[in-house]
mmCIF file of C-alpha atoms and ligand atoms in Angstrom:
data_model
loop_
_atom_site.group_PDB
_atom_site.id
_atom_site.type_symbol
_atom_site.label_atom_id
_atom_site.label_comp_id
_atom_site.label_asym_id
_atom_site.label_seq_id
_atom_site.Cartn_x
_atom_site.Cartn_y
_atom_site.Cartn_z
ATOM 1 C CA UNK A 1 -49.157 -2.370 -20.094
ATOM 2 C CA UNK A 2 -49.737 -2.088 -23.832
ATOM 3 C CA UNK A 3 -51.788 -3.631 -26.568
ATOM 4 C CA UNK A 4 -51.232 -7.224 -27.619
ATOM 5 C CA UNK A 5 -52.755 -9.624 -30.105
ATOM 6 C CA UNK A 6 -52.466 -13.369 -30.707
ATOM 7 C CA UNK A 7 -54.146 -15.560 -33.292
ATOM 8 C CA UNK A 8 -54.193 -19.207 -34.247
ATOM 9 C CA UNK A 9 -55.087 -21.334 -37.235
ATOM 10 C CA UNK A 10 -55.488 -24.573 -35.311
ATOM 11 C CA UNK A 11 -53.421 -27.043 -33.300
ATOM 12 C CA UNK A 12 -52.856 -30.650 -34.281
ATOM 13 C CA UNK A 13 -50.582 -33.357 -35.521
ATOM 14 C CA UNK A 14 -48.949 -31.078 -38.095
ATOM 15 C CA UNK A 15 -45.980 -32.973 -39.575
ATOM 16 C CA UNK A 16 -42.653 -31.167 -39.949
ATOM 17 C CA UNK A 17 -42.795 -32.404 -43.517
ATOM 18 C CA UNK A 18 -45.877 -30.287 -44.253
ATOM 19 C CA UNK A 19 -45.573 -29.576 -47.980
ATOM 20 C CA UNK A 20 -44.611 -26.032 -48.856
ATOM 21 C CA UNK A 21 -47.742 -25.523 -50.943
ATOM 22 C CA UNK A 22 -49.756 -26.063 -47.774
ATOM 23 C CA UNK A 23 -47.463 -24.254 -45.404
ATOM 24 C CA UNK A 24 -46.764 -21.078 -47.365
ATOM 25 C CA UNK A 25 -50.354 -19.845 -47.896
ATOM 26 C CA UNK A 26 -51.184 -20.455 -44.254
ATOM 27 C CA UNK A 27 -48.146 -18.607 -42.984
ATOM 28 C CA UNK A 28 -48.920 -15.784 -45.399
ATOM 29 C CA UNK A 29 -52.490 -15.597 -44.100
ATOM 30 C CA UNK A 30 -51.282 -15.545 -40.488
ATOM 31 C CA UNK A 31 -48.888 -12.718 -41.354
ATOM 32 C CA UNK A 32 -51.581 -10.747 -43.189
ATOM 33 C CA UNK A 33 -54.120 -11.218 -40.398
ATOM 34 C CA UNK A 34 -51.562 -10.236 -37.779
ATOM 35 C CA UNK A 35 -50.812 -7.006 -39.670
ATOM 36 C CA UNK A 36 -54.517 -6.339 -39.978
ATOM 37 C CA UNK A 37 -55.013 -6.766 -36.231
ATOM 38 C CA UNK A 38 -51.972 -4.640 -35.373
ATOM 39 C CA UNK A 39 -53.191 -1.835 -37.629
ATOM 40 C CA UNK A 40 -56.645 -1.969 -36.051
ATOM 41 C CA UNK A 41 -55.228 -1.841 -32.511
ATOM 42 C CA UNK A 42 -52.926 1.012 -33.449
ATOM 43 C CA UNK A 43 -55.955 2.835 -34.858
ATOM 44 C CA UNK A 44 -57.596 2.421 -31.424
ATOM 45 C CA UNK A 45 -60.318 0.073 -32.597
ATOM 46 C CA UNK A 46 -61.947 -1.747 -29.663
ATOM 47 C CA UNK A 47 -60.514 -5.275 -29.110
ATOM 48 C CA UNK A 48 -63.970 -6.746 -29.785
ATOM 49 C CA UNK A 49 -63.907 -5.218 -33.280
ATOM 50 C CA UNK A 50 -60.309 -6.313 -33.775
ATOM 51 C CA UNK A 51 -60.919 -9.991 -32.977
ATOM 52 C CA UNK A 52 -64.039 -10.044 -35.170
ATOM 53 C CA UNK A 53 -62.151 -8.424 -38.042
ATOM 54 C CA UNK A 54 -59.245 -10.869 -37.841
ATOM 55 C CA UNK A 55 -61.436 -13.953 -37.505
ATOM 56 C CA UNK A 56 -63.586 -12.850 -40.483
ATOM 57 C CA UNK A 57 -60.420 -12.669 -42.546
ATOM 58 C CA UNK A 58 -59.363 -16.132 -41.380
ATOM 59 C CA UNK A 59 -62.869 -17.468 -42.147
ATOM 60 C CA UNK A 60 -62.541 -16.168 -45.699
ATOM 61 C CA UNK A 61 -59.324 -18.127 -46.208
ATOM 62 C CA UNK A 62 -59.986 -21.672 -47.559
ATOM 63 C CA UNK A 63 -56.770 -22.967 -45.965
ATOM 64 C CA UNK A 64 -58.181 -22.964 -42.453
ATOM 65 C CA UNK A 65 -61.045 -24.933 -40.949
ATOM 66 C CA UNK A 66 -63.590 -22.150 -40.530
ATOM 67 C CA UNK A 67 -65.957 -20.326 -42.849
ATOM 68 C CA UNK A 68 -64.962 -21.052 -46.447
ATOM 69 C CA UNK A 69 -62.551 -23.883 -45.513
ATOM 70 C CA UNK A 70 -64.833 -25.665 -43.043
ATOM 71 C CA UNK A 71 -64.439 -29.423 -42.855
ATOM 72 C CA UNK A 72 -67.386 -31.728 -43.538
ATOM 73 C CA UNK A 73 -69.701 -33.813 -41.406
ATOM 74 C CA UNK A 74 -70.148 -37.511 -41.997
ATOM 75 C CA UNK A 75 -72.999 -36.623 -44.398
ATOM 76 C CA UNK A 76 -70.739 -34.322 -46.416
ATOM 77 C CA UNK A 77 -72.467 -31.208 -45.073
ATOM 78 C CA UNK A 78 -71.065 -28.129 -43.349
ATOM 79 C CA UNK A 79 -71.988 -27.181 -39.762
ATOM 80 C CA UNK A 80 -69.975 -24.159 -38.674
ATOM 81 C CA UNK A 81 -69.599 -22.809 -35.145
ATOM 82 C CA UNK A 82 -68.317 -19.539 -33.728
ATOM 83 C CA UNK A 83 -68.123 -17.599 -30.492
ATOM 84 C CA UNK A 84 -67.129 -14.086 -29.443
ATOM 85 C CA UNK A 85 -66.729 -12.612 -25.948
ATOM 86 C CA UNK A 86 -66.015 -9.199 -24.442
ATOM 87 C CA UNK A 87 -63.877 -9.272 -21.296
ATOM 88 C CA UNK A 88 -65.216 -6.199 -19.493
ATOM 89 C CA UNK A 89 -68.898 -6.940 -19.749
ATOM 90 C CA UNK A 90 -68.646 -10.716 -20.175
ATOM 91 C CA UNK A 91 -71.152 -10.268 -22.997
ATOM 92 C CA UNK A 92 -70.866 -13.150 -25.394
ATOM 93 C CA UNK A 93 -72.533 -14.700 -28.407
ATOM 94 C CA UNK A 94 -72.256 -18.085 -30.072
ATOM 95 C CA UNK A 95 -73.657 -20.052 -32.995
ATOM 96 C CA UNK A 96 -73.607 -23.695 -34.037
ATOM 97 C CA UNK A 97 -74.871 -25.668 -37.009
ATOM 98 C CA UNK A 98 -74.604 -22.762 -39.430
ATOM 99 C CA UNK A 99 -74.438 -23.830 -43.069
ATOM 100 C CA UNK A 100 -74.917 -20.748 -45.276
ATOM 101 C CA UNK A 101 -73.421 -17.827 -43.356
ATOM 102 C CA UNK A 102 -70.201 -16.466 -44.875
ATOM 103 C CA UNK A 103 -68.871 -15.149 -41.553
ATOM 104 C CA UNK A 104 -70.249 -17.081 -38.575
ATOM 105 C CA UNK A 105 -68.196 -14.930 -36.164
ATOM 106 C CA UNK A 106 -70.225 -11.864 -37.124
ATOM 107 C CA UNK A 107 -73.436 -13.819 -36.621
ATOM 108 C CA UNK A 108 -72.188 -14.759 -33.141
ATOM 109 C CA UNK A 109 -71.618 -11.064 -32.434
ATOM 110 C CA UNK A 110 -75.166 -10.269 -33.559
ATOM 111 C CA UNK A 111 -76.506 -12.946 -31.214
ATOM 112 C CA UNK A 112 -74.584 -11.171 -28.451
ATOM 113 C CA UNK A 113 -75.783 -7.700 -29.368
ATOM 114 C CA UNK A 114 -79.253 -8.176 -30.803
ATOM 115 C CA UNK A 115 -80.849 -11.002 -28.845
ATOM 116 C CA UNK A 116 -81.564 -11.630 -25.168
ATOM 117 C CA UNK A 117 -79.670 -14.924 -25.547
ATOM 118 C CA UNK A 118 -76.099 -16.143 -25.824
ATOM 119 C CA UNK A 119 -76.236 -19.150 -28.083
ATOM 120 C CA UNK A 120 -78.309 -19.998 -31.168
ATOM 121 C CA UNK A 121 -78.001 -23.216 -33.161
ATOM 122 C CA UNK A 122 -79.038 -24.828 -36.432
ATOM 123 C CA UNK A 123 -82.404 -23.702 -37.924
ATOM 124 C CA UNK A 124 -82.820 -20.934 -35.369
ATOM 125 C CA UNK A 125 -79.349 -19.551 -36.083
ATOM 126 C CA UNK A 126 -79.980 -19.686 -39.843
ATOM 127 C CA UNK A 127 -83.345 -17.931 -39.470
ATOM 128 C CA UNK A 128 -81.706 -15.260 -37.312
ATOM 129 C CA UNK A 129 -79.010 -14.771 -39.968
ATOM 130 C CA UNK A 130 -81.710 -14.067 -42.553
ATOM 131 C CA UNK A 131 -83.559 -11.739 -40.236
ATOM 132 C CA UNK A 132 -80.314 -9.781 -39.680
ATOM 133 C CA UNK A 133 -79.542 -9.764 -43.425
ATOM 134 C CA UNK A 134 -75.995 -11.077 -42.935
ATOM 135 C CA UNK A 135 -74.231 -12.322 -46.054
ATOM 136 C CA UNK A 136 -75.283 -15.862 -46.912
ATOM 137 C CA UNK A 137 -74.420 -18.150 -49.816
ATOM 138 C CA UNK A 138 -75.419 -21.551 -51.142
ATOM 139 C CA UNK A 139 -73.977 -24.158 -48.809
ATOM 140 C CA UNK A 140 -71.915 -25.552 -51.733
ATOM 141 C CA UNK A 141 -69.665 -22.486 -51.404
ATOM 142 C CA UNK A 142 -68.139 -24.062 -48.301
ATOM 143 C CA UNK A 143 -67.592 -27.522 -49.760
ATOM 144 C CA UNK A 144 -64.035 -27.403 -51.099
ATOM 145 C CA UNK A 145 -62.384 -30.240 -53.015
ATOM 146 C CA UNK A 146 -59.754 -30.509 -50.273
ATOM 147 C CA UNK A 147 -62.432 -31.098 -47.672
ATOM 148 C CA UNK A 148 -64.273 -33.653 -49.827
ATOM 149 C CA UNK A 149 -60.937 -35.499 -50.010
ATOM 150 C CA UNK A 150 -60.320 -35.147 -46.253
ATOM 151 C CA UNK A 151 -63.756 -36.639 -45.594
ATOM 152 C CA UNK A 152 -63.111 -39.484 -48.017
ATOM 153 C CA UNK A 153 -59.852 -40.317 -46.245
ATOM 154 C CA UNK A 154 -61.408 -40.076 -42.803
ATOM 155 C CA UNK A 155 -64.214 -42.414 -43.830
ATOM 156 C CA UNK A 156 -61.766 -44.843 -45.401
ATOM 157 C CA UNK A 157 -59.870 -44.949 -42.112
ATOM 158 C CA UNK A 158 -63.146 -45.101 -40.186
ATOM 159 C CA UNK A 159 -62.268 -42.161 -38.019
ATOM 160 C CA UNK A 160 -63.487 -38.790 -37.010
ATOM 161 C CA UNK A 161 -60.517 -36.561 -37.420
ATOM 162 C CA UNK A 162 -60.407 -36.612 -33.709
ATOM 163 C CA UNK A 163 -61.697 -40.046 -33.601
ATOM 164 C CA UNK A 164 -64.553 -41.084 -31.370
ATOM 165 C CA UNK A 165 -63.725 -44.690 -32.173
ATOM 166 C CA UNK A 166 -60.251 -44.218 -30.679
ATOM 167 C CA UNK A 167 -59.679 -44.024 -26.922
ATOM 168 C CA UNK A 168 -61.227 -40.817 -25.768
ATOM 169 C CA UNK A 169 -60.018 -40.947 -22.177
ATOM 170 C CA UNK A 170 -56.589 -41.012 -20.654
ATOM 171 C CA UNK A 171 -53.304 -40.000 -22.175
ATOM 172 C CA UNK A 172 -53.223 -42.152 -25.288
ATOM 173 C CA UNK A 173 -52.293 -39.992 -28.244
ATOM 174 C CA UNK A 174 -54.145 -40.743 -31.496
ATOM 175 C CA UNK A 175 -52.415 -43.319 -33.671
ATOM 176 C CA UNK A 176 -51.517 -42.268 -37.194
ATOM 177 C CA UNK A 177 -53.618 -43.824 -39.946
ATOM 178 C CA UNK A 178 -53.586 -43.784 -43.723
ATOM 179 C CA UNK A 179 -55.709 -40.654 -43.507
ATOM 180 C CA UNK A 180 -52.716 -38.768 -42.118
ATOM 181 C CA UNK A 181 -51.553 -37.555 -45.467
ATOM 182 C CA UNK A 182 -49.899 -34.561 -43.906
ATOM 183 C CA UNK A 183 -52.903 -32.341 -44.215
ATOM 184 C CA UNK A 184 -55.760 -34.096 -42.508
ATOM 185 C CA UNK A 185 -55.406 -31.683 -39.618
ATOM 186 C CA UNK A 186 -56.441 -28.274 -40.734
ATOM 187 C CA UNK A 187 -57.269 -25.869 -38.051
ATOM 188 C CA UNK A 188 -59.904 -23.901 -36.366
ATOM 189 C CA UNK A 189 -59.160 -20.182 -36.144
ATOM 190 C CA UNK A 190 -59.145 -17.766 -33.243
ATOM 191 C CA UNK A 191 -57.948 -14.374 -32.122
ATOM 192 C CA UNK A 192 -57.508 -12.627 -28.766
ATOM 193 C CA UNK A 193 -56.647 -8.984 -28.252
ATOM 194 C CA UNK A 194 -56.120 -6.395 -25.538
ATOM 195 C CA UNK A 195 -55.801 -2.639 -25.957
ATOM 196 C CA UNK A 196 -53.551 -0.265 -23.992
ATOM 197 C CA UNK A 197 -56.287 0.213 -21.384
ATOM 198 C CA UNK A 198 -56.605 -3.481 -20.630
ATOM 199 C CA UNK A 199 -59.869 -4.122 -22.513
ATOM 200 C CA UNK A 200 -59.917 -7.739 -23.648
ATOM 201 C CA UNK A 201 -61.801 -9.800 -26.254
ATOM 202 C CA UNK A 202 -61.713 -13.322 -27.680
ATOM 203 C CA UNK A 203 -63.167 -14.919 -30.826
ATOM 204 C CA UNK A 204 -63.038 -18.464 -32.239
ATOM 205 C CA UNK A 205 -64.564 -20.019 -35.369
ATOM 206 C CA UNK A 206 -64.540 -23.557 -36.768
ATOM 207 C CA UNK A 207 -66.033 -26.157 -39.054
ATOM 208 C CA UNK A 208 -65.442 -28.696 -36.255
ATOM 209 C CA UNK A 209 -63.989 -32.123 -36.953
ATOM 210 C CA UNK A 210 -63.718 -34.025 -40.234
ATOM 211 C CA UNK A 211 -66.387 -36.762 -40.394
ATOM 212 C CA UNK A 212 -68.087 -35.511 -37.226
ATOM 213 C CA UNK A 213 -71.630 -36.681 -36.535
ATOM 214 C CA UNK A 214 -74.372 -34.413 -37.810
ATOM 215 C CA UNK A 215 -75.396 -32.221 -34.867
ATOM 216 C CA UNK A 216 -72.090 -32.559 -33.003
ATOM 217 C CA UNK A 217 -71.157 -29.419 -31.067
ATOM 218 C CA UNK A 218 -67.512 -28.887 -30.138
ATOM 219 C CA UNK A 219 -65.674 -26.628 -27.720
ATOM 220 C CA UNK A 220 -65.442 -23.537 -29.927
ATOM 221 C CA UNK A 221 -68.894 -22.073 -29.192
ATOM 222 C CA UNK A 222 -68.985 -23.302 -25.600
ATOM 223 C CA UNK A 223 -68.197 -20.329 -23.360
ATOM 224 C CA UNK A 224 -65.348 -21.230 -21.022
ATOM 225 C CA UNK A 225 -64.220 -24.220 -23.097
ATOM 226 C CA UNK A 226 -63.008 -22.964 -26.497
ATOM 227 C CA UNK A 227 -63.535 -19.265 -25.890
ATOM 228 C CA UNK A 228 -63.488 -16.992 -22.835
ATOM 229 C CA UNK A 229 -62.638 -13.438 -21.817
ATOM 230 C CA UNK A 230 -62.911 -11.505 -18.571
ATOM 231 C CA UNK A 231 -60.931 -8.632 -17.042
ATOM 232 C CA UNK A 232 -57.872 -10.867 -16.488
ATOM 233 C CA UNK A 233 -57.366 -12.443 -19.891
ATOM 234 C CA UNK A 234 -58.841 -13.503 -23.226
ATOM 235 C CA UNK A 235 -58.417 -17.084 -24.444
ATOM 236 C CA UNK A 236 -59.138 -18.968 -27.673
ATOM 237 C CA UNK A 237 -58.487 -22.723 -27.678
ATOM 238 C CA UNK A 238 -58.072 -25.267 -30.449
ATOM 239 C CA UNK A 239 -57.684 -29.035 -30.636
ATOM 240 C CA UNK A 240 -59.975 -31.901 -29.844
ATOM 241 C CA UNK A 241 -63.161 -30.321 -28.657
ATOM 242 C CA UNK A 242 -64.318 -33.174 -26.448
ATOM 243 C CA UNK A 243 -61.106 -32.866 -24.372
ATOM 244 C CA UNK A 244 -61.231 -29.091 -24.285
ATOM 245 C CA UNK A 245 -64.818 -29.104 -23.024
ATOM 246 C CA UNK A 246 -63.986 -31.618 -20.277
ATOM 247 C CA UNK A 247 -61.062 -29.480 -19.134
ATOM 248 C CA UNK A 248 -62.950 -26.141 -19.422
ATOM 249 C CA UNK A 249 -59.711 -24.920 -20.917
ATOM 250 C CA UNK A 250 -60.389 -21.231 -21.551
ATOM 251 C CA UNK A 251 -62.154 -20.542 -18.265
ATOM 252 C CA UNK A 252 -59.546 -22.467 -16.253
ATOM 253 C CA UNK A 253 -56.790 -20.151 -17.496
ATOM 254 C CA UNK A 254 -58.783 -17.154 -16.247
ATOM 255 C CA UNK A 255 -59.725 -18.889 -12.983
ATOM 256 C CA UNK A 256 -56.110 -19.800 -12.157
ATOM 257 C CA UNK A 257 -55.153 -16.160 -12.605
ATOM 258 C CA UNK A 258 -58.084 -14.877 -10.599
ATOM 259 C CA UNK A 259 -58.171 -17.342 -7.733
ATOM 260 C CA UNK A 260 -54.587 -18.621 -7.570
ATOM 261 C CA UNK A 261 -52.724 -15.493 -8.626
ATOM 262 C CA UNK A 262 -50.845 -17.302 -11.388
ATOM 263 C CA UNK A 263 -49.344 -15.266 -14.212
ATOM 264 C CA UNK A 264 -51.043 -15.809 -17.530
ATOM 265 C CA UNK A 265 -48.136 -17.809 -18.927
ATOM 266 C CA UNK A 266 -48.139 -20.070 -15.844
ATOM 267 C CA UNK A 267 -51.913 -20.516 -15.980
ATOM 268 C CA UNK A 268 -51.956 -21.257 -19.718
ATOM 269 C CA UNK A 269 -49.102 -23.774 -19.437
ATOM 270 C CA UNK A 270 -50.744 -25.485 -16.459
ATOM 271 C CA UNK A 271 -54.063 -25.878 -18.258
ATOM 272 C CA UNK A 272 -52.536 -27.174 -21.488
ATOM 273 C CA UNK A 273 -50.468 -29.693 -19.520
ATOM 274 C CA UNK A 274 -53.623 -30.902 -17.820
ATOM 275 C CA UNK A 275 -55.209 -31.892 -21.161
ATOM 276 C CA UNK A 276 -54.151 -35.333 -22.436
ATOM 277 C CA UNK A 277 -51.129 -35.001 -24.706
ATOM 278 C CA UNK A 278 -51.655 -34.238 -28.402
ATOM 279 C CA UNK A 279 -55.096 -32.738 -27.903
ATOM 280 C CA UNK A 280 -55.007 -28.993 -27.321
ATOM 281 C CA UNK A 281 -53.452 -25.591 -27.738
ATOM 282 C CA UNK A 282 -54.513 -22.039 -27.015
ATOM 283 C CA UNK A 283 -53.658 -18.418 -27.549
ATOM 284 C CA UNK A 284 -54.167 -15.938 -24.716
ATOM 285 C CA UNK A 285 -53.447 -12.321 -23.833
ATOM 286 C CA UNK A 286 -53.660 -10.734 -20.386
ATOM 287 C CA UNK A 287 -54.919 -7.310 -19.327
ATOM 288 C CA UNK A 288 -51.345 -6.061 -19.030
ATOM 289 C CA UNK A 289 -50.358 -7.170 -22.511
ATOM 290 C CA UNK A 290 -48.676 -10.552 -21.881
ATOM 291 C CA UNK A 291 -49.082 -13.241 -24.562
ATOM 292 C CA UNK A 292 -49.082 -17.055 -24.185
ATOM 293 C CA UNK A 293 -49.443 -19.617 -26.983
ATOM 294 C CA UNK A 294 -48.861 -23.093 -25.465
ATOM 295 C CA UNK A 295 -49.861 -26.359 -27.174
ATOM 296 C CA UNK A 296 -49.369 -30.056 -26.433
ATOM 297 C CA UNK A 297 -49.890 -31.126 -30.047
ATOM 298 C CA UNK A 298 -47.107 -31.453 -32.605
ATOM 299 C CA UNK A 299 -47.797 -27.946 -33.831
ATOM 300 C CA UNK A 300 -50.110 -24.973 -33.836
ATOM 301 C CA UNK A 301 -50.420 -22.326 -36.538
ATOM 302 C CA UNK A 302 -50.015 -19.129 -34.562
ATOM 303 C CA UNK A 303 -48.908 -15.525 -34.550
ATOM 304 C CA UNK A 304 -48.682 -12.710 -32.029
ATOM 305 C CA UNK A 305 -47.469 -9.163 -31.553
ATOM 306 C CA UNK A 306 -47.149 -6.767 -28.635
ATOM 307 C CA UNK A 307 -46.896 -3.001 -28.416
ATOM 308 C CA UNK A 308 -43.219 -3.109 -27.433
ATOM 309 C CA UNK A 309 -42.466 -4.353 -30.946
ATOM 310 C CA UNK A 310 -42.205 -8.128 -30.471
ATOM 311 C CA UNK A 311 -43.858 -10.411 -33.005
ATOM 312 C CA UNK A 312 -43.817 -14.136 -33.626
ATOM 313 C CA UNK A 313 -45.185 -16.445 -36.326
ATOM 314 C CA UNK A 314 -44.786 -20.183 -35.910
ATOM 315 C CA UNK A 315 -46.133 -23.667 -36.480
ATOM 316 C CA UNK A 316 -43.905 -26.034 -34.477
ATOM 317 C CA UNK A 317 -41.802 -25.561 -31.335
ATOM 318 C CA UNK A 318 -38.733 -24.913 -33.383
ATOM 319 C CA UNK A 319 -38.606 -22.859 -36.554
ATOM 320 C CA UNK A 320 -40.412 -19.963 -34.959
ATOM 321 C CA UNK A 321 -39.936 -16.665 -36.703
ATOM 322 C CA UNK A 322 -39.188 -14.117 -33.950
ATOM 323 C CA UNK A 323 -39.048 -10.497 -34.929
ATOM 324 C CA UNK A 324 -38.676 -7.187 -33.281
ATOM 325 C CA UNK A 325 -40.536 -4.901 -35.572
ATOM 326 C CA UNK A 326 -40.858 -1.178 -35.298
ATOM 327 C CA UNK A 327 -44.557 -0.945 -34.614
ATOM 328 C CA UNK A 328 -44.389 2.759 -33.981
ATOM 329 C CA UNK A 329 -43.794 3.500 -37.648
HETATM 330 N N1 LIG B 401 -61.707 -27.564 -31.414
HETATM 331 C C1 LIG B 401 -62.326 -27.833 -32.689
HETATM 332 C C2 LIG B 401 -63.462 -28.805 -32.468
HETATM 333 O O1 LIG B 401 -63.294 -29.781 -31.763
HETATM 334 C C3 LIG B 401 -61.379 -28.372 -33.705
HETATM 335 C C4 LIG B 401 -60.075 -27.621 -33.859
HETATM 336 O O2 LIG B 401 -59.689 -26.864 -32.989
HETATM 337 O O3 LIG B 401 -59.413 -27.797 -34.902
HETATM 338 O O4 LIG B 401 -64.493 -28.618 -33.047
#
């Protein structure tokens, strides 16, 4: 038993040839966010605060698909989504269709703490943000040149990044198109954490899919699909939302532990293998401080650390940076 933390910056068809100028800032952000989360856990901050803190930081980074770096809808607009959940109480909050809120994850937490509801979307979520005086900006703040270009390429190839014109059932992996310039797949962000007493929390935030329909809601804010926490584990998923929702990915990990007695690693691997190949990944921690980070995509930006001093930062299956760091210092 000990604290543990895991975070992700999205799973997808990340080519091994990912240019250094795209790889380095993302790895640096993962490292920085991991250190931030470790410091917060060591300072005995509650896991719910830790996951919110880390996801806010990831939302502020334009290199990931959440907050500042959110990808664009087919109309060139931003519709962000986020979800947060506390394992002990199963309290949770979620937002969708947010277009001016700097940190949607904190708005999701306010929905959880300040409303009788769980999930607010679109105009109602924006009005609530103003009522709560959270930081908002002109929507143009979120429209980066990189995402304008990603949208252009997706439209040229007539695809949603996870393409609803391609087969959406069965095991057929998406076929590469001219839009796969090595960076069409930027990722959703998420963080899960457990403290030394077994308190768990999960948080996930996203801009969704490039060229998604206006109004589309993915797995991220759907409790039990992209995000879930109970007293067994905390899970944050990433990948193609339509597949993750069908497979109730996050809840299934918890259910396999609870009802089948599987270890978290076994449960997480089982669930990821049950999603059609190339479509999903997740990070999870258990109440006793185990970590799992399986994915069936080419890669997943990810990082983790545990109280016994183990830490890992990786993108693909190989080339993982394993470290034993002295976390006591
Ligand atoms: N799961 C997200 C969605 O479908 C996308 C991602 O994880 O990158 O909205």
